[in-house]
PDB file of C-alpha atoms in Angstrom:
ATOM      1  CA  MET A   1     -61.465 187.981 176.673  1.00 79.00           C
ATOM      2  CA  VAL A   2     -63.250 184.734 177.512  1.00 91.00           C
ATOM      3  CA  SER A   3     -65.142 184.801 180.813  1.00 96.00           C
ATOM      4  CA  LEU A   4     -63.280 183.722 183.939  1.00 96.00           C
ATOM      5  CA  ALA A   5     -65.769 180.885 184.466  1.00 97.00           C
ATOM      6  CA  LYS A   6     -65.029 179.404 181.042  1.00 97.00           C
ATOM      7  CA  ARG A   7     -61.293 179.908 181.440  1.00 97.00           C
ATOM      8  CA  SER A   8     -61.378 178.197 184.836  1.00 98.00           C
ATOM      9  CA  LEU A   9     -63.336 175.300 183.365  1.00 98.00           C
ATOM     10  CA  ALA A  10     -60.717 174.959 180.630  1.00 98.00           C
ATOM     11  CA  GLU A  11     -57.995 174.859 183.309  1.00 98.00           C
ATOM     12  CA  PHE A  12     -59.973 172.204 185.191  1.00 98.00           C
ATOM     13  CA  ILE A  13     -60.339 169.988 182.125  1.00 98.00           C
ATOM     14  CA  GLY A  14     -56.749 170.468 180.978  1.00 98.00           C
ATOM     15  CA  THR A  15     -55.320 169.591 184.395  1.00 98.00           C
ATOM     16  CA  PHE A  16     -57.709 166.640 184.580  1.00 98.00           C
ATOM     17  CA  PHE A  17     -56.266 165.289 181.316  1.00 98.00           C
ATOM     18  CA  LEU A  18     -52.715 165.896 182.555  1.00 98.00           C
ATOM     19  CA  VAL A  19     -53.204 163.832 185.714  1.00 98.00           C
ATOM     20  CA  PHE A  20     -55.579 161.168 184.409  1.00 98.00           C
ATOM     21  CA  PHE A  21     -53.451 160.224 181.408  1.00 97.00           C
ATOM     22  CA  GLY A  22     -50.014 161.275 182.666  1.00 97.00           C
ATOM     23  CA  ALA A  23     -50.034 160.070 186.267  1.00 97.00           C
ATOM     24  CA  GLY A  24     -52.283 157.251 185.058  1.00 96.00           C
ATOM     25  CA  ALA A  25     -49.473 156.024 182.807  1.00 94.00           C
ATOM     26  CA  ALA A  26     -47.208 155.815 185.877  1.00 92.00           C
ATOM     27  CA  VAL A  27     -49.865 153.780 187.689  1.00 94.00           C
ATOM     28  CA  ILE A  28     -50.232 151.359 184.794  1.00 92.00           C
ATOM     29  CA  THR A  29     -46.447 150.944 184.585  1.00 88.00           C
ATOM     30  CA  LEU A  30     -46.259 150.004 188.265  1.00 87.00           C
ATOM     31  CA  MET A  31     -49.197 147.608 187.936  1.00 89.00           C
ATOM     32  CA  ILE A  32     -47.635 145.883 184.915  1.00 85.00           C
ATOM     33  CA  SER A  33     -44.346 145.409 186.763  1.00 79.00           C
ATOM     34  CA  ALA A  34     -45.967 144.300 190.039  1.00 79.00           C
ATOM     35  CA  GLY A  35     -44.405 141.115 191.413  1.00 72.00           C
ATOM     36  CA  GLN A  36     -41.188 141.425 189.448  1.00 70.00           C
ATOM     37  CA  ILE A  37     -37.966 141.882 191.366  1.00 70.00           C
ATOM     38  CA  PRO A  38     -36.082 144.993 190.223  1.00 66.00           C
ATOM     39  CA  PRO A  39     -32.275 144.843 190.091  1.00 65.00           C
ATOM     40  CA  ASN A  40     -32.096 147.620 192.695  1.00 66.00           C
ATOM     41  CA  SER A  41     -34.379 149.944 194.665  1.00 65.00           C
ATOM     42  CA  PHE A  42     -33.785 152.764 192.207  1.00 65.00           C
ATOM     43  CA  ASN A  43     -35.239 150.782 189.292  1.00 64.00           C
ATOM     44  CA  ILE A  44     -39.022 150.452 189.030  1.00 57.00           C
ATOM     45  CA  GLY A  45     -38.916 149.389 185.401  1.00 55.00           C
ATOM     46  CA  ILE A  46     -39.510 146.297 183.311  1.00 48.00           C
ATOM     47  CA  GLY A  47     -38.142 145.154 179.984  1.00 49.00           C
ATOM     48  CA  THR A  48     -34.676 145.279 178.493  1.00 47.00           C
ATOM     49  CA  LEU A  49     -34.211 148.997 179.106  1.00 51.00           C
ATOM     50  CA  GLY A  50     -35.646 148.871 182.617  1.00 56.00           C
ATOM     51  CA  GLY A  51     -36.830 152.065 184.199  1.00 69.00           C
ATOM     52  CA  PHE A  52     -35.430 154.339 181.484  1.00 76.00           C
ATOM     53  CA  ALA A  53     -37.841 153.033 178.854  1.00 80.00           C
ATOM     54  CA  ASP A  54     -40.722 153.258 181.313  1.00 85.00           C
ATOM     55  CA  TRP A  55     -39.959 156.868 182.202  1.00 88.00           C
ATOM     56  CA  LEU A  56     -39.738 157.708 178.507  1.00 90.00           C
ATOM     57  CA  ALA A  57     -43.195 156.200 177.978  1.00 91.00           C
ATOM     58  CA  ILE A  58     -44.597 157.994 181.023  1.00 93.00           C
ATOM     59  CA  GLY A  59     -43.019 161.243 179.861  1.00 95.00           C
ATOM     60  CA  LEU A  60     -44.597 160.875 176.434  1.00 96.00           C
ATOM     61  CA  ALA A  61     -47.994 160.217 178.028  1.00 96.00           C
ATOM     62  CA  PHE A  62     -47.679 163.455 179.979  1.00 97.00           C
ATOM     63  CA  GLY A  63     -46.338 165.305 176.958  1.00 97.00           C
ATOM     64  CA  LEU A  64     -49.133 164.165 174.654  1.00 97.00           C
ATOM     65  CA  ALA A  65     -51.796 165.047 177.237  1.00 97.00           C
ATOM     66  CA  ILE A  66     -50.265 168.509 177.630  1.00 97.00           C
ATOM     67  CA  MET A  67     -49.951 168.980 173.880  1.00 97.00           C
ATOM     68  CA  ALA A  68     -53.609 168.045 173.320  1.00 97.00           C
ATOM     69  CA  SER A  69     -54.728 170.356 176.115  1.00 97.00           C
ATOM     70  CA  ILE A  70     -52.717 173.298 174.765  1.00 97.00           C
ATOM     71  CA  TYR A  71     -54.179 172.951 171.289  1.00 97.00           C
ATOM     72  CA  ALA A  72     -57.677 172.464 172.718  1.00 96.00           C
ATOM     73  CA  PHE A  73     -57.697 175.137 175.430  1.00 97.00           C
ATOM     74  CA  GLY A  74     -54.740 177.436 174.800  1.00 95.00           C
ATOM     75  CA  ARG A  75     -56.887 180.069 173.069  1.00 95.00           C
ATOM     76  CA  ILE A  76     -59.403 179.962 175.919  1.00 97.00           C
ATOM     77  CA  SER A  77     -57.337 180.063 179.123  1.00 96.00           C
ATOM     78  CA  GLY A  78     -53.715 180.013 177.994  1.00 95.00           C
ATOM     79  CA  CYS A  79     -53.678 176.404 179.234  1.00 97.00           C
ATOM     80  CA  HIS A  80     -51.466 176.930 182.269  1.00 97.00           C
ATOM     81  CA  ILE A  81     -52.699 173.682 183.908  1.00 98.00           C
ATOM     82  CA  ASN A  82     -50.043 174.267 186.556  1.00 98.00           C
ATOM     83  CA  PRO A  83     -50.139 176.638 189.570  1.00 98.00           C
ATOM     84  CA  ALA A  84     -46.394 177.264 189.198  1.00 98.00           C
ATOM     85  CA  VAL A  85     -46.895 178.505 185.637  1.00 98.00           C
ATOM     86  CA  THR A  86     -49.778 180.740 186.737  1.00 98.00           C
ATOM     87  CA  ILE A  87     -47.659 182.203 189.555  1.00 98.00           C
ATOM     88  CA  GLY A  88     -44.671 182.596 187.246  1.00 98.00           C
ATOM     89  CA  LEU A  89     -46.703 184.611 184.741  1.00 98.00           C
ATOM     90  CA  TRP A  90     -48.275 186.646 187.543  1.00 98.00           C
ATOM     91  CA  SER A  91     -44.830 187.463 188.966  1.00 97.00           C
ATOM     92  CA  ILE A  92     -43.838 189.304 185.767  1.00 97.00           C
ATOM     93  CA  LYS A  93     -47.267 190.943 185.350  1.00 96.00           C
ATOM     94  CA  LYS A  94     -48.283 188.721 182.454  1.00 96.00           C
ATOM     95  CA  PHE A  95     -51.343 187.473 184.352  1.00 97.00           C
ATOM     96  CA  PRO A  96     -53.856 189.460 186.453  1.00 97.00           C
ATOM     97  CA  SER A  97     -53.823 189.040 190.235  1.00 97.00           C
ATOM     98  CA  ARG A  98     -57.600 188.641 190.431  1.00 97.00           C
ATOM     99  CA  ASP A  99     -57.485 185.494 188.279  1.00 97.00           C
ATOM    100  CA  VAL A 100     -54.664 183.674 190.095  1.00 98.00           C
ATOM    101  CA  GLY A 101     -56.867 182.156 192.823  1.00 97.00           C
ATOM    102  CA  PRO A 102     -59.610 180.851 190.489  1.00 98.00           C
ATOM    103  CA  TYR A 103     -57.037 179.347 188.129  1.00 98.00           C
ATOM    104  CA  ILE A 104     -55.181 177.540 190.916  1.00 98.00           C
ATOM    105  CA  ILE A 105     -58.423 176.263 192.459  1.00 98.00           C
ATOM    106  CA  ALA A 106     -59.540 174.938 189.072  1.00 98.00           C
ATOM    107  CA  GLN A 107     -56.179 173.249 188.478  1.00 98.00           C
ATOM    108  CA  ILE A 108     -56.151 171.567 191.893  1.00 98.00           C
ATOM    109  CA  ALA A 109     -59.774 170.488 191.478  1.00 98.00           C
ATOM    110  CA  GLY A 110     -59.096 169.008 188.035  1.00 98.00           C
ATOM    111  CA  ALA A 111     -56.090 167.056 189.314  1.00 98.00           C
ATOM    112  CA  SER A 112     -58.024 165.775 192.325  1.00 98.00           C
ATOM    113  CA  VAL A 113     -61.068 164.638 190.345  1.00 98.00           C
ATOM    114  CA  ALA A 114     -58.761 162.901 187.848  1.00 98.00           C
ATOM    115  CA  SER A 115     -57.039 160.873 190.577  1.00 98.00           C
ATOM    116  CA  ILE A 116     -60.297 159.946 192.298  1.00 98.00           C
ATOM    117  CA  LEU A 117     -61.963 158.911 189.038  1.00 98.00           C
ATOM    118  CA  PHE A 118     -58.887 156.915 187.965  1.00 98.00           C
ATOM    119  CA  ALA A 119     -59.031 154.958 191.237  1.00 98.00           C
ATOM    120  CA  ILE A 120     -62.741 154.275 190.759  1.00 97.00           C
ATOM    121  CA  ILE A 121     -62.236 153.063 187.182  1.00 97.00           C
ATOM    122  CA  VAL A 122     -59.106 150.957 187.677  1.00 97.00           C
ATOM    123  CA  GLY A 123     -59.771 149.734 191.222  1.00 96.00           C
ATOM    124  CA  MET A 124     -57.785 149.550 194.416  1.00 96.00           C
ATOM    125  CA  ASN A 125     -54.669 148.215 192.709  1.00 95.00           C
ATOM    126  CA  ALA A 126     -54.254 151.701 191.285  1.00 96.00           C
ATOM    127  CA  VAL A 127     -53.908 152.885 194.882  1.00 97.00           C
ATOM    128  CA  THR A 128     -52.125 150.019 196.607  1.00 95.00           C
ATOM    129  CA  ILE A 129     -49.704 149.202 193.762  1.00 92.00           C
ATOM    130  CA  GLY A 130     -49.612 152.356 191.672  1.00 93.00           C
ATOM    131  CA  GLY A 131     -50.062 154.927 194.418  1.00 95.00           C
ATOM    132  CA  LEU A 132     -52.195 156.858 191.890  1.00 97.00           C
ATOM    133  CA  GLY A 133     -48.921 158.048 190.392  1.00 95.00           C
ATOM    134  CA  ALA A 134     -47.974 160.080 193.464  1.00 96.00           C
ATOM    135  CA  THR A 135     -44.542 161.669 193.361  1.00 96.00           C
ATOM    136  CA  ALA A 136     -41.831 161.278 196.010  1.00 94.00           C
ATOM    137  CA  PRO A 137     -38.020 161.437 196.041  1.00 94.00           C
ATOM    138  CA  PHE A 138     -36.345 158.171 195.094  1.00 89.00           C
ATOM    139  CA  PRO A 139     -33.882 156.329 197.365  1.00 87.00           C
ATOM    140  CA  GLY A 140     -30.801 158.417 198.107  1.00 89.00           C
ATOM    141  CA  ILE A 141     -32.413 161.716 197.051  1.00 93.00           C
ATOM    142  CA  GLY A 142     -32.618 164.181 199.957  1.00 96.00           C
ATOM    143  CA  TYR A 143     -35.287 166.789 200.582  1.00 97.00           C
ATOM    144  CA  VAL A 144     -33.255 169.815 199.455  1.00 98.00           C
ATOM    145  CA  PRO A 145     -31.748 168.108 196.373  1.00 97.00           C
ATOM    146  CA  ALA A 146     -35.303 167.121 195.401  1.00 98.00           C
ATOM    147  CA  ILE A 147     -36.417 170.755 195.636  1.00 98.00           C
ATOM    148  CA  ILE A 148     -33.461 171.784 193.473  1.00 98.00           C
ATOM    149  CA  ALA A 149     -34.273 169.109 190.887  1.00 98.00           C
ATOM    150  CA  GLU A 150     -37.912 170.199 190.716  1.00 98.00           C
ATOM    151  CA  ALA A 151     -36.837 173.837 190.418  1.00 98.00           C
ATOM    152  CA  LEU A 152     -34.442 173.058 187.551  1.00 98.00           C
ATOM    153  CA  GLY A 153     -37.003 170.974 185.696  1.00 98.00           C
ATOM    154  CA  THR A 154     -39.666 173.642 186.060  1.00 98.00           C
ATOM    155  CA  PHE A 155     -37.167 176.329 185.025  1.00 98.00           C
ATOM    156  CA  LEU A 156     -36.664 174.546 181.705  1.00 98.00           C
ATOM    157  CA  LEU A 157     -40.413 174.065 181.289  1.00 98.00           C
ATOM    158  CA  MET A 158     -41.242 177.700 182.101  1.00 98.00           C
ATOM    159  CA  ILE A 159     -38.539 179.274 179.970  1.00 97.00           C
ATOM    160  CA  THR A 160     -39.759 177.120 177.083  1.00 97.00           C
ATOM    161  CA  ILE A 161     -43.314 178.334 177.683  1.00 97.00           C
ATOM    162  CA  MET A 162     -42.042 181.919 177.684  1.00 97.00           C
ATOM    163  CA  GLY A 163     -40.238 181.396 174.407  1.00 95.00           C
ATOM    164  CA  VAL A 164     -42.875 179.534 172.400  1.00 95.00           C
ATOM    165  CA  ALA A 165     -46.185 180.578 173.935  1.00 95.00           C
ATOM    166  CA  VAL A 166     -45.929 183.876 175.834  1.00 94.00           C
ATOM    167  CA  ASP A 167     -43.532 185.806 173.609  1.00 91.00           C
ATOM    168  CA  ARG A 168     -45.490 187.349 170.733  1.00 87.00           C
ATOM    169  CA  ARG A 169     -42.462 186.945 168.467  1.00 87.00           C
ATOM    170  CA  ALA A 170     -42.672 183.150 168.648  1.00 88.00           C
ATOM    171  CA  PRO A 171     -43.719 181.372 165.443  1.00 86.00           C
ATOM    172  CA  PRO A 172     -47.382 180.356 165.764  1.00 86.00           C
ATOM    173  CA  GLY A 173     -48.638 176.807 165.937  1.00 90.00           C
ATOM    174  CA  PHE A 174     -45.707 175.082 167.617  1.00 94.00           C
ATOM    175  CA  ALA A 175     -46.316 175.772 171.324  1.00 95.00           C
ATOM    176  CA  GLY A 176     -48.231 172.583 172.091  1.00 96.00           C
ATOM    177  CA  LEU A 177     -45.758 170.293 170.346  1.00 96.00           C
ATOM    178  CA  ILE A 178     -42.638 171.900 171.811  1.00 97.00           C
ATOM    179  CA  ILE A 179     -43.953 172.223 175.361  1.00 97.00           C
ATOM    180  CA  GLY A 180     -45.240 168.643 175.305  1.00 97.00           C
ATOM    181  CA  LEU A 181     -41.910 167.274 174.098  1.00 97.00           C
ATOM    182  CA  THR A 182     -40.050 169.389 176.660  1.00 97.00           C
ATOM    183  CA  VAL A 183     -42.099 167.886 179.481  1.00 97.00           C
ATOM    184  CA  ALA A 184     -41.493 164.398 178.100  1.00 96.00           C
ATOM    185  CA  GLY A 185     -37.739 165.002 178.092  1.00 96.00           C
ATOM    186  CA  ILE A 186     -37.701 166.429 181.605  1.00 97.00           C
ATOM    187  CA  ILE A 187     -39.674 163.477 182.968  1.00 95.00           C
ATOM    188  CA  THR A 188     -37.344 160.985 181.279  1.00 92.00           C
ATOM    189  CA  THR A 189     -34.441 162.430 183.282  1.00 92.00           C
ATOM    190  CA  LEU A 190     -36.050 163.542 186.552  1.00 94.00           C
ATOM    191  CA  GLY A 191     -38.632 160.773 186.809  1.00 91.00           C
ATOM    192  CA  ASN A 192     -36.304 158.498 188.732  1.00 87.00           C
ATOM    193  CA  ILE A 193     -35.114 161.361 190.931  1.00 92.00           C
ATOM    194  CA  THR A 194     -38.262 163.101 192.173  1.00 95.00           C
ATOM    195  CA  GLY A 195     -41.035 161.676 190.021  1.00 93.00           C
ATOM    196  CA  ALA A 196     -40.744 164.852 187.915  1.00 95.00           C
ATOM    197  CA  SER A 197     -43.893 166.610 189.037  1.00 97.00           C
ATOM    198  CA  LEU A 198     -42.999 170.191 188.019  1.00 98.00           C
ATOM    199  CA  ASN A 199     -46.526 171.032 189.097  1.00 98.00           C
ATOM    200  CA  PRO A 200     -48.086 171.390 192.593  1.00 98.00           C
ATOM    201  CA  ALA A 201     -51.547 170.392 191.311  1.00 98.00           C
ATOM    202  CA  ARG A 202     -50.183 167.243 189.622  1.00 98.00           C
ATOM    203  CA  THR A 203     -48.808 166.105 192.996  1.00 98.00           C
ATOM    204  CA  PHE A 204     -51.783 167.278 195.071  1.00 98.00           C
ATOM    205  CA  GLY A 205     -54.327 165.209 193.119  1.00 98.00           C
ATOM    206  CA  PRO A 206     -52.722 161.773 193.678  1.00 98.00           C
ATOM    207  CA  TYR A 207     -51.885 162.666 197.291  1.00 98.00           C
ATOM    208  CA  LEU A 208     -55.539 163.479 197.944  1.00 98.00           C
ATOM    209  CA  GLY A 209     -56.694 160.351 196.127  1.00 98.00           C
ATOM    210  CA  ASP A 210     -54.336 158.186 198.186  1.00 98.00           C
ATOM    211  CA  LEU A 211     -55.634 159.831 201.355  1.00 97.00           C
ATOM    212  CA  ILE A 212     -59.264 159.170 200.428  1.00 97.00           C
ATOM    213  CA  PHE A 213     -58.712 155.546 199.392  1.00 97.00           C
ATOM    214  CA  GLY A 214     -56.250 154.613 202.130  1.00 96.00           C
ATOM    215  CA  GLY A 215     -53.046 154.662 200.102  1.00 95.00           C
ATOM    216  CA  ALA A 216     -49.595 155.824 201.120  1.00 94.00           C
ATOM    217  CA  ASN A 217     -49.336 159.041 203.124  1.00 96.00           C
ATOM    218  CA  LEU A 218     -46.731 161.155 201.341  1.00 97.00           C
ATOM    219  CA  TRP A 219     -47.807 164.624 202.458  1.00 98.00           C
ATOM    220  CA  TYR A 220     -44.451 165.143 204.168  1.00 97.00           C
ATOM    221  CA  TYR A 221     -42.988 165.555 200.678  1.00 98.00           C
ATOM    222  CA  PHE A 222     -45.616 167.957 199.354  1.00 98.00           C
ATOM    223  CA  PRO A 223     -43.584 171.139 200.042  1.00 98.00           C
ATOM    224  CA  ILE A 224     -40.943 169.827 197.609  1.00 98.00           C
ATOM    225  CA  TYR A 225     -43.504 169.996 194.817  1.00 98.00           C
ATOM    226  CA  VAL A 226     -44.708 173.448 195.775  1.00 98.00           C
ATOM    227  CA  ILE A 227     -41.434 175.212 196.586  1.00 98.00           C
ATOM    228  CA  GLY A 228     -39.347 173.727 193.762  1.00 98.00           C
ATOM    229  CA  PRO A 229     -41.758 174.370 190.874  1.00 98.00           C
ATOM    230  CA  ILE A 230     -42.682 177.882 192.022  1.00 98.00           C
ATOM    231  CA  ILE A 231     -39.027 178.890 192.429  1.00 98.00           C
ATOM    232  CA  GLY A 232     -38.191 177.434 189.027  1.00 98.00           C
ATOM    233  CA  ALA A 233     -41.133 179.060 187.247  1.00 98.00           C
ATOM    234  CA  VAL A 234     -40.606 182.520 188.749  1.00 98.00           C
ATOM    235  CA  ALA A 235     -36.846 182.407 188.132  1.00 98.00           C
ATOM    236  CA  ALA A 236     -37.394 181.360 184.513  1.00 98.00           C
ATOM    237  CA  ALA A 237     -39.947 184.115 183.885  1.00 97.00           C
ATOM    238  CA  PHE A 238     -37.621 186.820 185.229  1.00 97.00           C
ATOM    239  CA  THR A 239     -34.614 185.330 183.431  1.00 97.00           C
ATOM    240  CA  TYR A 240     -36.428 185.313 180.102  1.00 96.00           C
ATOM    241  CA  ASN A 241     -37.560 188.900 180.553  1.00 94.00           C
ATOM    242  CA  TYR A 242     -34.024 189.969 181.461  1.00 95.00           C
ATOM    243  CA  LEU A 243     -32.407 188.221 178.502  1.00 94.00           C
ATOM    244  CA  TYR A 244     -34.863 189.717 176.043  1.00 90.00           C
ATOM    245  CA  SER A 245     -35.182 193.147 177.662  1.00 86.00           C
ATOM    246  CA  GLU A 246     -33.088 194.859 174.992  1.00 81.00           C
ATOM    247  CA  LEU A 247     -35.343 193.524 172.244  1.00 81.00           C
ATOM    248  CA  GLY A 248     -38.512 195.016 173.717  1.00 65.00           C
ATOM    249  CA  THR A 249     -41.803 193.232 174.396  1.00 53.00           C
TER     250      THR A 249
END
């Protein structure tokens, strides 16, 4: 077992990559499209495919960052890089209680440092135009539907993690690729609904960065990105265990 300090550092770095390159892609998309008039308030995109192509690109940025982190740090910390995943594994006794707090602190810290550093590197346009990639429900999406959407997206993510990374019967070597592509697909669909966070730390980092640099105050929406992902992750973990209970562990 690698020391908790090293595992926490791996979680910090992995979550940093997730937010810097994933949420950063959303910032760059908004900065590129700044000044253009979208056909409607639901469309933030540019180009012939509009927002769909942009969300696909953003999803791939997140997916590739996650894939790289899993292959780099998976053998060290398990590469949760998501408090909901940590809590989901803890809920089915696949992760020790004593390590939950340090992991979540490291994840939140990594996300926060990523957002702050991105703002310093790119400048204030990253805050005023890109909002540091902060997530919020899109026009017409209510608070409860947003929680449900986040829960469903995280359910798919977590049950995939259970199948390709946690389950010892899974074929080795594919976890990073499959999990990364799963996240990319989820973001392509849910991006224009809730921003497709699936991860409390991923939302916390940009929210904190916006607060520090005077950006939009979106903290009212933060519970969406805590409640939804945790419900989805815990439900997926228990569902997977139930479905496979007759096969043993």
